[in-house]
Amino acid sequence: MGINSERRVGAFNFATVLALCLGSLTYGYSFSVTSTTLGQPSFFSYFNLSNDELSPSYAFTNRIIGGLNGCFSGGGFLGAIFGGWACDALGRKKTLLVCTPIGVLGGALQGGSVNLAMLLAGRLIGGFAVGVLMVLVPLFQSEIAPPATRGFLVSQHGVVVVFGYSAAAWIGYGCYFSTMPAFQWRFPLCLQALWPLVMFILTPFLPESPRWLLMKNRPREAWDVLQKLHDTKNSLDRSSFAKMELYQITKQVAEDQEMSSSETVWTLFTKASYRKRMICAFLVMFGSESTGILVVYNYSVLLYEGLGFTGSIPLLLAAAYVTVAFCGNYISSLLVDRIGRKTSLVIGISGCGVSLIFEAALSATYVGTTNHAGLSAGVFFLFLFISFYGCFVDAATYVYCSEIFPTHIRSRGMSWSLAILFLSTVAYLIPAPTAFAQVGWKYHLLFILLTAIQAPLLWIMLPETKGLALEEIGEKFGDHVAVHITQLASDEKDEVERMFVESIEPQIRNIGTS
């Protein structure tokens, strides 16, 4: 039986992946809601902030705006570190039960804020919750997805993250027309609490990761989960992908556990194969953020205002912008298993860099003028930028970083990856309002330079991982693989099945009947 022909995704498997995407929605909506909040005049009035560049208090406003994003990203960094520990110590399901109520609290504090301190505290707490979720969701999805469709399934995380961006943008646009000033900005902020609340309610119905269960010496539970994920019921007598996968995971986990007994956290940086993974994860996450994506989006309303658009139009353009990103991420989920992770990332980051070159040139020439054609061209290149990012970069980053680490260090590897993401957003987002106010289009030059460096580095450094089982990817980084079950010749497949029947099938029968 060849694994490459095993492209069918079971209904329970797909439902579990989609349920986990509520965590993706929590991040996407919570991060994006700041952008639409900055388009609501009533928000500025309530907190006595000024959006007039000539006002003496404008500098203070920029610091508060930077602080809103800085608190969220700082909380995300702390949450990512905690998530790396919790996913291993508590398990994937229990970690969800811990972090989702924290997300509800963060959203409630922001929506009910009566002063800036309460608002900033809510952003910090909400950021912590999504930091955990951003580690957990793609990790969990990668551990339950079949190899042939893992890219598509894990990409749904990226798709729903951007759906969250889009939902926040359109809700913010609709609330702009409310006749109740408080509702305009409080309602979108309050909605942040809904998504983690639903996630909390659904979590008891989700399975635990079979790989985590095997790491904890709970093979019977792992086998039950694999049967559900692959819709094999109790058909122990017929050869199935679930049985093959259990065989491979069991063998690799045993080998990994033997290795891990002598490892410490520093082994992540001292062992050559682990260190290469850490470097690749850093390059992927730092490279994706160094396109300037979150700066461009999170301050998109301010950018459109700088390009001469007023009233509700900046909010409408921001909503359309993330809708394009959402569609692009779905296209990415269809492409990533076909063209590969590395190719996708390099095409996307290169396209983002080129788009920013034109955007910077047009902004330098036409911002502050009434040239309609030039300003419209500026909007076009912002949309071209997000098309490249959505179609090739966004979802692929989570797919790649969730699959390159072996099971026993996967949560720590994802923790590292997301910590890099959140630290990058802190570095770029906090100074962004002041940078745009003081140097304007020149701030784009930073991201143009970084994308020019990152694209060739990714092409040189990243091993391709498409189509391989999680346990086989280690070979790309120099680790030993206990069992191969993908991309085998016919005689090799027969040999693996013979080994399976002789050594593992009796154990499965015992598990099923004990």
Short mmCIF file of N, CA and C in Angstrom, two decimals, residues 78-207:
data_model
loop_
_atom_site.label_atom_id
_atom_site.label_comp_id
_atom_site.label_asym_id
_atom_site.label_seq_id
_atom_site.Cartn_x
_atom_site.Cartn_y
_atom_site.Cartn_z
N LEU A 78 5.07 35.63 25.44
CA LEU A 78 5.00 34.88 26.70
C LEU A 78 4.11 33.65 26.55
N GLY A 79 3.01 33.79 25.84
CA GLY A 79 2.11 32.66 25.61
C GLY A 79 2.77 31.57 24.79
N ALA A 80 3.58 31.96 23.81
CA ALA A 80 4.28 30.97 22.98
C ALA A 80 5.26 30.16 23.82
N ILE A 81 5.97 30.84 24.73
CA ILE A 81 6.91 30.14 25.62
C ILE A 81 6.15 29.17 26.53
N PHE A 82 5.05 29.64 27.13
CA PHE A 82 4.24 28.79 28.00
C PHE A 82 3.66 27.62 27.20
N GLY A 83 3.19 27.89 25.99
CA GLY A 83 2.59 26.84 25.18
C GLY A 83 3.56 25.73 24.86
N GLY A 84 4.83 26.07 24.64
CA GLY A 84 5.83 25.05 24.38
C GLY A 84 5.98 24.06 25.52
N TRP A 85 5.87 24.57 26.75
CA TRP A 85 5.93 23.69 27.93
C TRP A 85 4.61 22.94 28.11
N ALA A 86 3.50 23.65 28.03
CA ALA A 86 2.20 23.07 28.36
C ALA A 86 1.81 21.95 27.40
N CYS A 87 2.10 22.09 26.12
CA CYS A 87 1.71 21.07 25.15
C CYS A 87 2.35 19.73 25.47
N ASP A 88 3.57 19.74 25.98
CA ASP A 88 4.23 18.49 26.36
C ASP A 88 3.79 18.01 27.73
N ALA A 89 3.73 18.92 28.68
CA ALA A 89 3.45 18.53 30.07
C ALA A 89 1.98 18.17 30.29
N LEU A 90 1.06 18.93 29.70
CA LEU A 90 -0.36 18.74 29.94
C LEU A 90 -1.05 17.96 28.82
N GLY A 91 -0.48 17.99 27.64
CA GLY A 91 -1.15 17.43 26.48
C GLY A 91 -1.81 18.53 25.67
N ARG A 92 -2.18 18.19 24.45
CA ARG A 92 -2.76 19.20 23.56
C ARG A 92 -4.15 19.65 24.04
N LYS A 93 -5.00 18.71 24.44
CA LYS A 93 -6.37 19.05 24.85
C LYS A 93 -6.40 19.89 26.13
N LYS A 94 -5.64 19.48 27.13
CA LYS A 94 -5.67 20.21 28.40
C LYS A 94 -5.11 21.62 28.24
N THR A 95 -4.14 21.77 27.34
CA THR A 95 -3.61 23.11 27.08
C THR A 95 -4.70 24.01 26.50
N LEU A 96 -5.53 23.46 25.63
CA LEU A 96 -6.67 24.23 25.10
C LEU A 96 -7.60 24.65 26.22
N LEU A 97 -7.85 23.75 27.16
CA LEU A 97 -8.76 24.06 28.27
C LEU A 97 -8.19 25.12 29.20
N VAL A 98 -6.86 25.26 29.22
CA VAL A 98 -6.22 26.28 30.05
C VAL A 98 -6.25 27.64 29.37
N CYS A 99 -5.92 27.68 28.07
CA CYS A 99 -5.70 28.99 27.42
C CYS A 99 -6.97 29.65 26.92
N THR A 100 -8.00 28.88 26.57
CA THR A 100 -9.20 29.51 26.01
C THR A 100 -9.95 30.40 27.02
N PRO A 101 -10.08 30.03 28.30
CA PRO A 101 -10.71 30.98 29.23
C PRO A 101 -9.90 32.27 29.38
N ILE A 102 -8.59 32.17 29.25
CA ILE A 102 -7.76 33.38 29.31
C ILE A 102 -8.08 34.29 28.13
N GLY A 103 -8.30 33.69 26.95
CA GLY A 103 -8.70 34.47 25.79
C GLY A 103 -10.03 35.17 25.98
N VAL A 104 -10.98 34.48 26.63
CA VAL A 104 -12.28 35.09 26.92
C VAL A 104 -12.10 36.30 27.83
N LEU A 105 -11.26 36.16 28.86
CA LEU A 105 -11.00 37.26 29.78
C LEU A 105 -10.37 38.45 29.06
N GLY A 106 -9.40 38.19 28.20
CA GLY A 106 -8.74 39.27 27.48
C GLY A 106 -9.71 40.06 26.62
N GLY A 107 -10.60 39.36 25.89
CA GLY A 107 -11.58 40.05 25.06
C GLY A 107 -12.57 40.85 25.89
N ALA A 108 -12.99 40.29 27.03
CA ALA A 108 -13.95 40.99 27.89
C ALA A 108 -13.35 42.27 28.46
N LEU A 109 -12.10 42.21 28.87
CA LEU A 109 -11.43 43.40 29.42
C LEU A 109 -11.33 44.51 28.36
N GLN A 110 -11.01 44.14 27.14
CA GLN A 110 -10.88 45.15 26.09
C GLN A 110 -12.22 45.78 25.74
N GLY A 111 -13.24 44.94 25.57
CA GLY A 111 -14.55 45.46 25.22
C GLY A 111 -15.16 46.31 26.32
N GLY A 112 -14.82 46.01 27.58
CA GLY A 112 -15.37 46.77 28.69
C GLY A 112 -14.43 47.82 29.25
N SER A 113 -13.39 48.16 28.52
CA SER A 113 -12.38 49.10 29.02
C SER A 113 -12.97 50.46 29.36
N VAL A 114 -12.57 50.96 30.53
CA VAL A 114 -12.99 52.31 30.94
C VAL A 114 -11.80 53.27 30.95
N ASN A 115 -10.60 52.72 30.78
CA ASN A 115 -9.41 53.58 30.69
C ASN A 115 -8.35 52.85 29.88
N LEU A 116 -7.29 53.57 29.54
CA LEU A 116 -6.25 52.99 28.69
C LEU A 116 -5.51 51.84 29.37
N ALA A 117 -5.34 51.92 30.69
CA ALA A 117 -4.64 50.86 31.42
C ALA A 117 -5.39 49.53 31.29
N MET A 118 -6.71 49.59 31.42
CA MET A 118 -7.53 48.39 31.30
C MET A 118 -7.47 47.83 29.88
N LEU A 119 -7.48 48.72 28.91
CA LEU A 119 -7.40 48.31 27.51
C LEU A 119 -6.06 47.62 27.22
N LEU A 120 -4.97 48.21 27.69
CA LEU A 120 -3.65 47.64 27.46
C LEU A 120 -3.50 46.31 28.20
N ALA A 121 -4.06 46.19 29.40
CA ALA A 121 -4.01 44.93 30.13
C ALA A 121 -4.78 43.84 29.38
N GLY A 122 -5.93 44.22 28.83
CA GLY A 122 -6.70 43.26 28.04
C GLY A 122 -5.95 42.79 26.81
N ARG A 123 -5.22 43.70 26.17
CA ARG A 123 -4.41 43.31 25.00
C ARG A 123 -3.31 42.35 25.42
N LEU A 124 -2.69 42.58 26.55
CA LEU A 124 -1.61 41.71 27.03
C LEU A 124 -2.16 40.31 27.33
N ILE A 125 -3.28 40.24 28.04
CA ILE A 125 -3.87 38.95 28.41
C ILE A 125 -4.36 38.21 27.16
N GLY A 126 -5.04 38.94 26.28
CA GLY A 126 -5.50 38.32 25.05
C GLY A 126 -4.34 37.83 24.19
N GLY A 127 -3.25 38.59 24.17
CA GLY A 127 -2.06 38.18 23.43
C GLY A 127 -1.47 36.91 23.99
N PHE A 128 -1.47 36.77 25.32
CA PHE A 128 -0.95 35.54 25.94
C PHE A 128 -1.74 34.33 25.46
N ALA A 129 -3.05 34.45 25.45
CA ALA A 129 -3.89 33.32 25.03
C ALA A 129 -3.63 32.93 23.59
N VAL A 130 -3.55 33.91 22.71
CA VAL A 130 -3.33 33.55 21.30
C VAL A 130 -1.90 33.07 21.06
N GLY A 131 -0.96 33.48 21.90
CA GLY A 131 0.39 32.94 21.79
C GLY A 131 0.40 31.44 22.00
N VAL A 132 -0.35 30.98 23.01
CA VAL A 132 -0.47 29.54 23.25
C VAL A 132 -1.17 28.87 22.07
N LEU A 133 -2.25 29.47 21.60
CA LEU A 133 -3.01 28.88 20.49
C LEU A 133 -2.19 28.80 19.21
N MET A 134 -1.35 29.80 18.97
CA MET A 134 -0.57 29.80 17.74
C MET A 134 0.50 28.72 17.76
N VAL A 135 0.96 28.33 18.93
CA VAL A 135 1.86 27.17 19.04
C VAL A 135 1.07 25.88 18.86
N LEU A 136 -0.05 25.80 19.54
CA LEU A 136 -0.80 24.57 19.65
C LEU A 136 -1.53 24.16 18.38
N VAL A 137 -2.23 25.09 17.73
CA VAL A 137 -3.14 24.71 16.64
C VAL A 137 -2.42 24.06 15.46
N PRO A 138 -1.42 24.71 14.84
CA PRO A 138 -0.76 24.04 13.71
C PRO A 138 -0.01 22.77 14.12
N LEU A 139 0.53 22.77 15.34
CA LEU A 139 1.21 21.57 15.85
C LEU A 139 0.22 20.41 15.93
N PHE A 140 -0.91 20.64 16.54
CA PHE A 140 -1.96 19.63 16.71
C PHE A 140 -2.45 19.15 15.35
N GLN A 141 -2.70 20.10 14.45
CA GLN A 141 -3.20 19.74 13.12
C GLN A 141 -2.19 18.87 12.37
N SER A 142 -0.91 19.21 12.46
CA SER A 142 0.10 18.44 11.74
C SER A 142 0.20 17.02 12.27
N GLU A 143 -0.10 16.83 13.55
CA GLU A 143 0.03 15.50 14.16
C GLU A 143 -1.15 14.59 13.88
N ILE A 144 -2.23 15.11 13.35
CA ILE A 144 -3.38 14.27 13.02
C ILE A 144 -3.64 14.21 11.52
N ALA A 145 -2.82 14.89 10.71
CA ALA A 145 -3.06 14.96 9.28
C ALA A 145 -2.29 13.87 8.53
N PRO A 146 -2.89 13.24 7.51
CA PRO A 146 -2.17 12.30 6.66
C PRO A 146 -1.07 13.02 5.89
N PRO A 147 0.08 12.38 5.62
CA PRO A 147 1.20 13.05 4.94
C PRO A 147 0.83 13.68 3.60
N ALA A 148 0.03 12.98 2.79
CA ALA A 148 -0.25 13.46 1.44
C ALA A 148 -1.09 14.73 1.44
N THR A 149 -1.85 14.96 2.51
CA THR A 149 -2.72 16.15 2.55
C THR A 149 -2.40 17.04 3.74
N ARG A 150 -1.25 16.82 4.38
CA ARG A 150 -0.92 17.61 5.57
C ARG A 150 -0.81 19.10 5.24
N GLY A 151 -0.22 19.43 4.11
CA GLY A 151 -0.11 20.83 3.74
C GLY A 151 -1.46 21.50 3.63
N PHE A 152 -2.41 20.82 2.99
CA PHE A 152 -3.75 21.38 2.84
C PHE A 152 -4.43 21.55 4.20
N LEU A 153 -4.34 20.53 5.05
CA LEU A 153 -5.04 20.57 6.33
C LEU A 153 -4.43 21.61 7.28
N VAL A 154 -3.11 21.63 7.39
CA VAL A 154 -2.49 22.61 8.29
C VAL A 154 -2.65 24.02 7.73
N SER A 155 -2.73 24.14 6.41
CA SER A 155 -2.94 25.46 5.81
C SER A 155 -4.27 26.07 6.22
N GLN A 156 -5.22 25.25 6.64
CA GLN A 156 -6.49 25.81 7.09
C GLN A 156 -6.31 26.73 8.29
N HIS A 157 -5.24 26.48 9.06
CA HIS A 157 -4.91 27.41 10.14
C HIS A 157 -4.67 28.81 9.58
N GLY A 158 -3.81 28.90 8.55
CA GLY A 158 -3.55 30.19 7.94
C GLY A 158 -4.78 30.79 7.28
N VAL A 159 -5.58 29.94 6.63
CA VAL A 159 -6.80 30.40 5.98
C VAL A 159 -7.73 31.05 7.01
N VAL A 160 -7.91 30.40 8.14
CA VAL A 160 -8.87 30.91 9.14
C VAL A 160 -8.28 32.08 9.92
N VAL A 161 -6.95 32.11 10.09
CA VAL A 161 -6.34 33.31 10.68
C VAL A 161 -6.72 34.54 9.86
N VAL A 162 -6.60 34.43 8.54
CA VAL A 162 -6.92 35.57 7.69
C VAL A 162 -8.42 35.78 7.57
N PHE A 163 -9.20 34.71 7.70
CA PHE A 163 -10.66 34.90 7.80
C PHE A 163 -10.97 35.75 9.03
N GLY A 164 -10.23 35.54 10.12
CA GLY A 164 -10.39 36.38 11.31
C GLY A 164 -10.07 37.83 11.03
N TYR A 165 -8.98 38.06 10.27
CA TYR A 165 -8.66 39.43 9.86
C TYR A 165 -9.85 40.03 9.11
N SER A 166 -10.36 39.25 8.16
CA SER A 166 -11.45 39.73 7.30
C SER A 166 -12.71 40.00 8.11
N ALA A 167 -13.03 39.07 9.02
CA ALA A 167 -14.23 39.25 9.85
C ALA A 167 -14.14 40.52 10.68
N ALA A 168 -12.97 40.75 11.29
CA ALA A 168 -12.79 41.96 12.10
C ALA A 168 -12.93 43.21 11.25
N ALA A 169 -12.39 43.15 10.03
CA ALA A 169 -12.44 44.32 9.15
C ALA A 169 -13.88 44.65 8.73
N TRP A 170 -14.62 43.63 8.31
CA TRP A 170 -15.99 43.89 7.86
C TRP A 170 -16.91 44.27 9.02
N ILE A 171 -16.71 43.65 10.18
CA ILE A 171 -17.50 44.02 11.36
C ILE A 171 -17.20 45.46 11.76
N GLY A 172 -15.90 45.82 11.73
CA GLY A 172 -15.53 47.20 12.04
C GLY A 172 -16.13 48.18 11.06
N TYR A 173 -16.14 47.80 9.78
CA TYR A 173 -16.73 48.67 8.75
C TYR A 173 -18.22 48.86 9.01
N GLY A 174 -18.93 47.76 9.33
CA GLY A 174 -20.36 47.87 9.60
C GLY A 174 -20.65 48.71 10.84
N CYS A 175 -19.81 48.55 11.88
CA CYS A 175 -20.04 49.29 13.13
C CYS A 175 -19.77 50.78 12.97
N TYR A 176 -19.00 51.15 11.95
CA TYR A 176 -18.71 52.57 11.69
C TYR A 176 -20.00 53.37 11.51
N PHE A 177 -21.03 52.71 10.97
CA PHE A 177 -22.27 53.41 10.65
C PHE A 177 -23.28 53.38 11.79
N SER A 178 -22.90 52.79 12.92
CA SER A 178 -23.80 52.78 14.08
C SER A 178 -23.99 54.20 14.61
N THR A 179 -25.17 54.46 15.12
CA THR A 179 -25.46 55.77 15.70
C THR A 179 -25.05 55.84 17.17
N MET A 180 -24.59 54.70 17.71
CA MET A 180 -24.14 54.66 19.11
C MET A 180 -22.62 54.66 19.14
N PRO A 181 -22.01 55.75 19.56
CA PRO A 181 -20.54 55.85 19.52
C PRO A 181 -19.82 54.72 20.25
N ALA A 182 -20.30 54.33 21.42
CA ALA A 182 -19.62 53.28 22.18
C ALA A 182 -19.68 51.94 21.44
N PHE A 183 -20.83 51.68 20.80
CA PHE A 183 -21.00 50.41 20.07
C PHE A 183 -20.00 50.30 18.93
N GLN A 184 -19.65 51.43 18.31
CA GLN A 184 -18.76 51.41 17.15
C GLN A 184 -17.44 50.69 17.44
N TRP A 185 -16.88 50.90 18.62
CA TRP A 185 -15.59 50.26 18.92
C TRP A 185 -15.68 49.19 19.99
N ARG A 186 -16.69 49.25 20.88
CA ARG A 186 -16.79 48.23 21.94
C ARG A 186 -17.27 46.88 21.40
N PHE A 187 -18.24 46.89 20.51
CA PHE A 187 -18.79 45.62 20.02
C PHE A 187 -17.73 44.78 19.32
N PRO A 188 -16.93 45.33 18.37
CA PRO A 188 -15.89 44.51 17.76
C PRO A 188 -14.89 43.97 18.78
N LEU A 189 -14.53 44.76 19.78
CA LEU A 189 -13.60 44.29 20.79
C LEU A 189 -14.21 43.18 21.65
N CYS A 190 -15.50 43.32 22.00
CA CYS A 190 -16.16 42.30 22.81
C CYS A 190 -16.25 40.95 22.09
N LEU A 191 -16.40 40.98 20.77
CA LEU A 191 -16.53 39.74 20.00
C LEU A 191 -15.30 38.85 20.12
N GLN A 192 -14.16 39.43 20.53
CA GLN A 192 -12.96 38.62 20.72
C GLN A 192 -13.20 37.47 21.69
N ALA A 193 -14.09 37.67 22.65
CA ALA A 193 -14.34 36.65 23.67
C ALA A 193 -15.15 35.47 23.15
N LEU A 194 -15.85 35.65 22.03
CA LEU A 194 -16.75 34.61 21.53
C LEU A 194 -15.99 33.38 21.02
N TRP A 195 -14.96 33.62 20.21
CA TRP A 195 -14.28 32.49 19.55
C TRP A 195 -13.59 31.56 20.55
N PRO A 196 -12.83 32.06 21.53
CA PRO A 196 -12.25 31.12 22.50
C PRO A 196 -13.30 30.46 23.39
N LEU A 197 -14.44 31.12 23.60
CA LEU A 197 -15.51 30.50 24.39
C LEU A 197 -16.06 29.27 23.67
N VAL A 198 -16.31 29.41 22.37
CA VAL A 198 -16.80 28.26 21.58
C VAL A 198 -15.73 27.16 21.55
N MET A 199 -14.47 27.55 21.41
CA MET A 199 -13.36 26.59 21.42
C MET A 199 -13.34 25.81 22.73
N PHE A 200 -13.53 26.50 23.83
CA PHE A 200 -13.55 25.86 25.16
C PHE A 200 -14.68 24.83 25.26
N ILE A 201 -15.84 25.17 24.71
CA ILE A 201 -16.99 24.27 24.76
C ILE A 201 -16.76 23.01 23.93
N LEU A 202 -16.08 23.16 22.78
CA LEU A 202 -15.87 22.03 21.88
C LEU A 202 -14.70 21.14 22.27
N THR A 203 -13.76 21.65 23.05
CA THR A 203 -12.52 20.92 23.34
C THR A 203 -12.75 19.52 23.92
N PRO A 204 -13.70 19.31 24.85
CA PRO A 204 -13.88 17.94 25.38
C PRO A 204 -14.23 16.91 24.32
N PHE A 205 -14.75 17.35 23.16
CA PHE A 205 -15.14 16.41 22.10
C PHE A 205 -13.99 16.11 21.13
N LEU A 206 -12.86 16.78 21.29
CA LEU A 206 -11.72 16.57 20.40
C LEU A 206 -10.87 15.41 20.88
N PRO A 207 -10.18 14.70 19.96
CA PRO A 207 -9.27 13.64 20.38
C PRO A 207 -7.95 14.24 20.86
#
